[in-house]
Amino acid sequence: MSRQWLTERERGAPWLVRLMLWIALNMPRGVARLVLLPITAYFYVAAPRARLASKRFLARALRRRATSWDSLRHLHTFAATILDRVYFLTGKLERFDIHLHGFEALRQRAKDGEGALLIGAHLGSFEALRALAVEDDAIRLKVLMYADHNQVISRLLHQLNPAVAETIIPLGPFDSLLKVRECADEGYLIGLLGDRVAESDKSVCCPFLGKEASFPAGPMILAHSLRLPLFLVFGLYQGGNRYDLHFEPLVERVDLGRPHDPAKLQHYVRLYVERLEYYTRLSPYNWFNFYDFWNEDTKSH
């Protein structure tokens, strides 16, 4: 199973990140986006493993050979969402044309004080959801995340908007699950990503884009434990200033039995992976796992 993302060196020196933040906050978005062109070219040349991962993924998602232009577009889309993260987290939602799909049922649930588990992926921008929650008083959101990964970007962005930092429950500390349960009991929406396997994660293999890949079992085990409905959430970047935020009920209750039945666990993870594949094919350049996702290099040795 691929856990390579945990050991990937965080790219982008603090001074470069600060420069991008300054440009984003002090110049028109159109000017800031011009800076993305040389940055994209730099990473295309300087990050051969990310380039290879991009081409391998795109070949599967596009069902054809991926060209260098495809990979450049892929990296540029990623860079654009990183830039837009600054605007989202500083409350500048008016700069964007955001379309919500299937949101009303979830918003009503939140308004009624009923919790839910929201599962996304490194597909598009999860920050669009976090920014929406900060702007909408009806949405009380907590996000489970590995705070130690991408510290430079996360720390600086959270300094810009402390309200966003308050939505985070860091994964790893012994009391993380206790905090999650407390928030669930208080009717919070709890967001997490379900596409990367961490060091201590139990994993499940499912077919994804034509080949078996490992996915964490943790989100389904958590949903079973909390007895909360599970919703899919994907914030897909469509170019320019357009984002489509998709909200989709996945399952009302995850019931794994006691003890956890491996076949049931496989079933629920596969439900998630099938819908992840649908949205990935819908917007393939939004896939931001630039590592050996299918563990192909290891298997070739």
CSV table of C-alpha atoms in Angstrom, one decimal:
chain,number,residue,atom,x,y,z
A,1,MET,CA,0.0,0.0,0.0
A,2,SER,CA,1.3,3.5,-0.8
A,3,ARG,CA,2.1,5.7,2.1
A,4,GLN,CA,4.7,7.7,0.1
A,5,TRP,CA,2.8,10.9,0.6
A,6,LEU,CA,3.8,10.9,4.3
A,7,THR,CA,7.5,11.1,3.5
A,8,GLU,CA,7.3,13.6,0.6
A,9,ARG,CA,9.3,16.7,1.4
A,10,GLU,CA,7.1,19.7,1.6
A,11,ARG,CA,7.9,21.8,-1.5
A,12,GLY,CA,8.1,25.6,-1.4
A,13,ALA,CA,10.4,27.5,0.9
A,14,PRO,CA,8.7,29.7,3.5
A,15,TRP,CA,9.9,32.8,1.6
A,16,LEU,CA,8.3,31.7,-1.6
A,17,VAL,CA,5.0,30.9,0.2
A,18,ARG,CA,5.1,34.3,1.9
A,19,LEU,CA,5.8,35.9,-1.5
A,20,MET,CA,2.8,34.2,-3.0
A,21,LEU,CA,0.6,35.3,-0.1
A,22,TRP,CA,1.8,38.9,-0.5
A,23,ILE,CA,1.0,38.8,-4.2
A,24,ALA,CA,-2.4,37.2,-3.6
A,25,LEU,CA,-3.4,39.8,-1.0
A,26,ASN,CA,-1.9,42.9,-2.6
A,27,MET,CA,-2.4,42.4,-6.4
A,28,PRO,CA,-5.5,41.6,-8.5
A,29,ARG,CA,-6.2,37.9,-8.8
A,30,GLY,CA,-5.4,38.0,-12.6
A,31,VAL,CA,-1.9,39.3,-11.9
A,32,ALA,CA,-1.4,36.7,-9.2
A,33,ARG,CA,-2.4,33.9,-11.6
A,34,LEU,CA,0.3,35.0,-14.1
A,35,VAL,CA,2.9,34.2,-11.4
A,36,LEU,CA,1.5,30.6,-11.5
A,37,LEU,CA,2.9,30.0,-15.0
A,38,PRO,CA,6.6,30.1,-14.1
A,39,ILE,CA,5.9,28.2,-10.8
A,40,THR,CA,4.1,25.5,-12.8
A,41,ALA,CA,7.0,25.2,-15.2
A,42,TYR,CA,9.5,25.1,-12.3
A,43,PHE,CA,7.7,22.2,-10.6
A,44,TYR,CA,7.3,20.3,-13.9
A,45,VAL,CA,11.1,20.4,-14.4
A,46,ALA,CA,12.2,20.1,-10.7
A,47,ALA,CA,9.8,17.5,-9.5
A,48,PRO,CA,10.2,14.4,-11.8
A,49,ARG,CA,8.4,12.0,-9.4
A,50,ALA,CA,5.3,14.3,-9.3
A,51,ARG,CA,5.5,14.6,-13.1
A,52,LEU,CA,5.6,10.9,-13.5
A,53,ALA,CA,2.7,10.4,-11.1
A,54,SER,CA,0.7,13.0,-13.0
A,55,LYS,CA,1.2,11.3,-16.3
A,56,ARG,CA,0.4,7.8,-14.9
A,57,PHE,CA,-2.8,9.1,-13.3
A,58,LEU,CA,-3.9,11.1,-16.3
A,59,ALA,CA,-3.4,8.1,-18.6
A,60,ARG,CA,-5.9,6.2,-16.5
A,61,ALA,CA,-8.4,9.0,-16.0
A,62,LEU,CA,-8.3,10.2,-19.6
A,63,ARG,CA,-8.1,6.7,-21.1
A,64,ARG,CA,-5.3,7.8,-23.4
A,65,ARG,CA,-1.6,8.6,-23.3
A,66,ALA,CA,-1.0,11.7,-21.2
A,67,THR,CA,1.1,14.4,-22.9
A,68,SER,CA,3.4,16.9,-21.3
A,69,TRP,CA,0.7,19.6,-21.9
A,70,ASP,CA,-1.7,17.4,-19.9
A,71,SER,CA,0.7,17.2,-17.0
A,72,LEU,CA,1.4,20.9,-17.1
A,73,ARG,CA,-2.3,21.6,-17.0
A,74,HIS,CA,-2.6,19.2,-14.1
A,75,LEU,CA,0.1,21.0,-12.1
A,76,HIS,CA,-1.3,24.4,-13.0
A,77,THR,CA,-4.7,23.4,-11.8
A,78,PHE,CA,-3.1,22.4,-8.5
A,79,ALA,CA,-1.2,25.7,-8.2
A,80,ALA,CA,-4.4,27.6,-9.0
A,81,THR,CA,-6.3,26.0,-6.1
A,82,ILE,CA,-3.4,26.7,-3.7
A,83,LEU,CA,-3.6,30.3,-4.7
A,84,ASP,CA,-7.3,30.4,-4.3
A,85,ARG,CA,-6.9,28.9,-0.9
A,86,VAL,CA,-5.6,32.3,0.2
A,87,TYR,CA,-8.8,34.0,-0.9
A,88,PHE,CA,-11.1,31.3,0.5
A,89,LEU,CA,-9.4,31.5,3.9
A,90,THR,CA,-9.4,35.3,4.1
A,91,GLY,CA,-13.1,35.5,3.4
A,92,LYS,CA,-12.9,36.8,-0.2
A,93,LEU,CA,-15.7,34.5,-1.5
A,94,GLU,CA,-17.1,37.3,-3.6
A,95,ARG,CA,-14.3,36.8,-6.1
A,96,PHE,CA,-15.6,33.4,-7.1
A,97,ASP,CA,-18.5,31.9,-8.9
A,98,ILE,CA,-19.4,29.1,-6.6
A,99,HIS,CA,-22.1,26.6,-7.6
A,100,LEU,CA,-23.6,24.4,-4.8
A,101,HIS,CA,-25.0,21.0,-5.8
A,102,GLY,CA,-27.1,19.0,-3.4
A,103,PHE,CA,-26.3,21.3,-0.5
A,104,GLU,CA,-29.7,22.2,0.9
A,105,ALA,CA,-30.3,18.8,2.6
A,106,LEU,CA,-27.0,19.0,4.4
A,107,ARG,CA,-27.5,22.6,5.3
A,108,GLN,CA,-30.9,21.8,6.8
A,109,ARG,CA,-29.4,19.0,8.8
A,110,ALA,CA,-26.7,21.3,10.2
A,111,LYS,CA,-29.3,24.0,10.9
A,112,ASP,CA,-31.3,21.5,12.9
A,113,GLY,CA,-28.2,20.7,15.0
A,114,GLU,CA,-27.8,17.2,13.6
A,115,GLY,CA,-24.3,16.1,12.8
A,116,ALA,CA,-22.9,14.3,9.8
A,117,LEU,CA,-19.6,12.9,8.6
A,118,LEU,CA,-18.3,14.6,5.4
A,119,ILE,CA,-15.8,12.6,3.4
A,120,GLY,CA,-13.8,14.1,0.6
A,121,ALA,CA,-10.5,13.5,-1.1
A,122,HIS,CA,-7.4,15.3,-2.5
A,123,LEU,CA,-9.7,16.2,-5.4
A,124,GLY,CA,-10.2,19.9,-5.9
A,125,SER,CA,-10.4,22.2,-3.0
A,126,PHE,CA,-11.6,21.2,0.4
A,127,GLU,CA,-10.9,24.7,1.6
A,128,ALA,CA,-13.9,25.9,-0.4
A,129,LEU,CA,-16.0,24.0,2.1
A,130,ARG,CA,-14.1,25.3,5.1
A,131,ALA,CA,-14.5,28.9,3.9
A,132,LEU,CA,-18.3,28.3,3.2
A,133,ALA,CA,-18.6,27.1,6.8
A,134,VAL,CA,-16.9,30.2,8.2
A,135,GLU,CA,-19.2,32.4,6.2
A,136,ASP,CA,-22.5,30.5,6.9
A,137,ASP,CA,-23.6,30.7,10.5
A,138,ALA,CA,-25.7,27.6,10.1
A,139,ILE,CA,-22.7,25.4,9.3
A,140,ARG,CA,-20.7,24.3,12.3
A,141,LEU,CA,-17.7,22.4,10.9
A,142,LYS,CA,-14.7,20.5,12.3
A,143,VAL,CA,-12.0,19.1,10.0
A,144,LEU,CA,-9.8,16.1,10.8
A,145,MET,CA,-6.4,16.5,9.3
A,146,TYR,CA,-2.7,15.7,9.7
A,147,ALA,CA,-1.5,19.1,11.0
A,148,ASP,CA,2.2,18.1,10.6
A,149,HIS,CA,2.0,17.7,6.8
A,150,ASN,CA,2.4,20.9,4.7
A,151,GLN,CA,3.2,22.9,7.9
A,152,VAL,CA,4.5,26.0,6.1
A,153,ILE,CA,1.4,26.6,4.0
A,154,SER,CA,-1.0,25.6,6.7
A,155,ARG,CA,0.6,27.7,9.4
A,156,LEU,CA,0.7,30.9,7.3
A,157,LEU,CA,-2.8,30.5,6.0
A,158,HIS,CA,-4.2,29.9,9.4
A,159,GLN,CA,-2.5,33.0,10.7
A,160,LEU,CA,-4.6,34.9,8.1
A,161,ASN,CA,-7.8,33.5,9.4
A,162,PRO,CA,-7.8,32.2,13.0
A,163,ALA,CA,-11.4,31.1,12.6
A,164,VAL,CA,-10.3,28.5,10.2
A,165,ALA,CA,-7.6,27.2,12.5
A,166,GLU,CA,-10.4,26.7,15.1
A,167,THR,CA,-12.2,24.3,12.8
A,168,ILE,CA,-9.3,21.8,12.9
A,169,ILE,CA,-9.0,18.6,15.0
A,170,PRO,CA,-5.5,17.3,14.5
A,171,LEU,CA,-5.1,13.6,13.8
A,172,GLY,CA,-2.5,11.8,15.9
A,173,PRO,CA,-2.9,13.1,19.5
A,174,PHE,CA,-4.4,10.5,21.9
A,175,ASP,CA,-7.5,12.7,22.5
A,176,SER,CA,-8.4,13.3,18.9
A,177,LEU,CA,-11.2,10.7,18.8
A,178,LEU,CA,-12.6,12.0,22.1
A,179,LYS,CA,-12.8,15.5,20.6
A,180,VAL,CA,-14.5,14.1,17.5
A,181,ARG,CA,-17.1,12.3,19.5
A,182,GLU,CA,-17.8,15.5,21.6
A,183,CYS,CA,-18.3,17.5,18.4
A,184,ALA,CA,-20.5,14.9,16.9
A,185,ASP,CA,-22.7,14.9,20.0
A,186,GLU,CA,-23.0,18.7,19.7
A,187,GLY,CA,-24.2,18.4,16.1
A,188,TYR,CA,-21.1,19.5,14.2
A,189,LEU,CA,-20.4,18.4,10.6
A,190,ILE,CA,-17.1,16.6,10.7
A,191,GLY,CA,-15.0,16.6,7.5
A,192,LEU,CA,-12.1,14.3,6.6
A,193,LEU,CA,-10.4,13.0,3.5
A,194,GLY,CA,-10.6,9.4,2.5
A,195,ASP,CA,-8.1,8.7,-0.2
A,196,ARG,CA,-4.7,8.5,1.6
A,197,VAL,CA,-3.5,5.7,3.8
A,198,ALA,CA,-1.5,6.9,6.9
A,199,GLU,CA,1.2,4.9,8.7
A,200,SER,CA,-1.1,3.4,11.3
A,201,ASP,CA,-4.2,3.1,9.1
A,202,LYS,CA,-6.0,-0.1,8.4
A,203,SER,CA,-6.5,-0.2,4.7
A,204,VAL,CA,-8.8,-1.8,2.1
A,205,CYS,CA,-8.0,-2.5,-1.5
A,206,CYS,CA,-10.5,-1.5,-4.2
A,207,PRO,CA,-10.4,-1.1,-7.9
A,208,PHE,CA,-9.9,2.5,-8.8
A,209,LEU,CA,-9.5,3.7,-12.4
A,210,GLY,CA,-8.9,0.2,-13.6
A,211,LYS,CA,-6.4,-1.0,-11.0
A,212,GLU,CA,-6.4,-2.0,-7.3
A,213,ALA,CA,-5.4,0.7,-4.9
A,214,SER,CA,-5.3,1.0,-1.1
A,215,PHE,CA,-7.8,3.2,0.7
A,216,PRO,CA,-8.0,3.9,4.5
A,217,ALA,CA,-10.7,2.0,6.4
A,218,GLY,CA,-10.6,4.7,9.1
A,219,PRO,CA,-13.4,6.9,7.8
A,220,MET,CA,-15.9,4.0,7.7
A,221,ILE,CA,-14.8,2.7,11.1
A,222,LEU,CA,-15.3,6.3,12.5
A,223,ALA,CA,-18.8,6.5,10.8
A,224,HIS,CA,-19.7,3.2,12.4
A,225,SER,CA,-18.6,4.3,15.8
A,226,LEU,CA,-20.3,7.8,15.7
A,227,ARG,CA,-23.5,6.4,14.0
A,228,LEU,CA,-23.6,9.4,11.7
A,229,PRO,CA,-24.7,9.6,8.1
A,230,LEU,CA,-22.0,9.8,5.6
A,231,PHE,CA,-21.9,12.5,2.9
A,232,LEU,CA,-19.5,13.0,0.0
A,233,VAL,CA,-18.0,16.5,-0.5
A,234,PHE,CA,-16.0,17.6,-3.5
A,235,GLY,CA,-15.0,21.2,-4.4
A,236,LEU,CA,-14.1,20.9,-8.1
A,237,TYR,CA,-12.2,23.8,-9.8
A,238,GLN,CA,-13.6,24.4,-13.2
A,239,GLY,CA,-11.1,27.1,-14.4
A,240,GLY,CA,-11.2,30.9,-14.1
A,241,ASN,CA,-13.1,31.7,-10.9
A,242,ARG,CA,-15.6,28.9,-11.1
A,243,TYR,CA,-15.9,26.1,-8.4
A,244,ASP,CA,-18.6,23.4,-8.2
A,245,LEU,CA,-19.2,22.1,-4.7
A,246,HIS,CA,-20.9,18.7,-4.8
A,247,PHE,CA,-22.6,17.3,-1.7
A,248,GLU,CA,-24.0,13.8,-2.0
A,249,PRO,CA,-25.4,11.4,0.6
A,250,LEU,CA,-23.4,8.2,0.5
A,251,VAL,CA,-25.0,6.1,3.3
A,252,GLU,CA,-27.4,6.8,6.2
A,253,ARG,CA,-25.6,4.5,8.6
A,254,VAL,CA,-22.4,2.5,8.4
A,255,ASP,CA,-23.0,-0.8,10.2
A,256,LEU,CA,-19.9,-3.0,10.4
A,257,GLY,CA,-21.2,-5.4,13.0
A,258,ARG,CA,-19.4,-6.6,16.1
A,259,PRO,CA,-16.6,-7.4,15.6
A,260,HIS,CA,-16.1,-5.5,12.4
A,261,ASP,CA,-17.0,-7.7,9.4
A,262,PRO,CA,-14.2,-7.3,6.7
A,263,ALA,CA,-16.8,-8.0,4.0
A,264,LYS,CA,-19.0,-5.1,5.2
A,265,LEU,CA,-16.0,-2.8,5.6
A,266,GLN,CA,-15.0,-3.6,2.0
A,267,HIS,CA,-18.5,-2.9,0.8
A,268,TYR,CA,-18.7,0.6,2.4
A,269,VAL,CA,-15.2,1.6,1.3
A,270,ARG,CA,-16.0,0.5,-2.2
A,271,LEU,CA,-19.2,2.6,-2.3
A,272,TYR,CA,-16.9,5.6,-1.5
A,273,VAL,CA,-14.3,4.6,-4.1
A,274,GLU,CA,-16.9,4.2,-6.9
A,275,ARG,CA,-18.2,7.7,-6.4
A,276,LEU,CA,-14.7,9.1,-6.0
A,277,GLU,CA,-13.9,7.5,-9.4
A,278,TYR,CA,-17.0,9.2,-10.9
A,279,TYR,CA,-16.0,12.6,-9.7
A,280,THR,CA,-12.4,12.1,-10.6
A,281,ARG,CA,-13.3,11.2,-14.2
A,282,LEU,CA,-15.6,14.3,-14.2
A,283,SER,CA,-12.7,16.6,-13.4
A,284,PRO,CA,-9.5,14.7,-13.7
A,285,TYR,CA,-7.2,17.7,-13.5
A,286,ASN,CA,-8.5,18.2,-10.0
A,287,TRP,CA,-6.7,15.0,-8.7
A,288,PHE,CA,-3.9,16.2,-6.4
A,289,ASN,CA,-2.1,13.0,-5.3
A,290,PHE,CA,1.3,13.5,-7.0
A,291,TYR,CA,2.9,10.3,-5.8
A,292,ASP,CA,2.9,6.6,-6.6
A,293,PHE,CA,-0.8,6.1,-5.8
A,294,TRP,CA,-1.0,2.5,-7.2
A,295,ASN,CA,2.3,1.5,-5.7
A,296,GLU,CA,3.5,0.6,-9.2
A,297,ASP,CA,7.2,1.3,-8.6
A,298,THR,CA,7.4,-1.1,-5.6
A,299,LYS,CA,5.5,-3.8,-7.5
A,300,SER,CA,7.9,-3.5,-10.5
A,301,HIS,CA,10.9,-4.5,-8.3
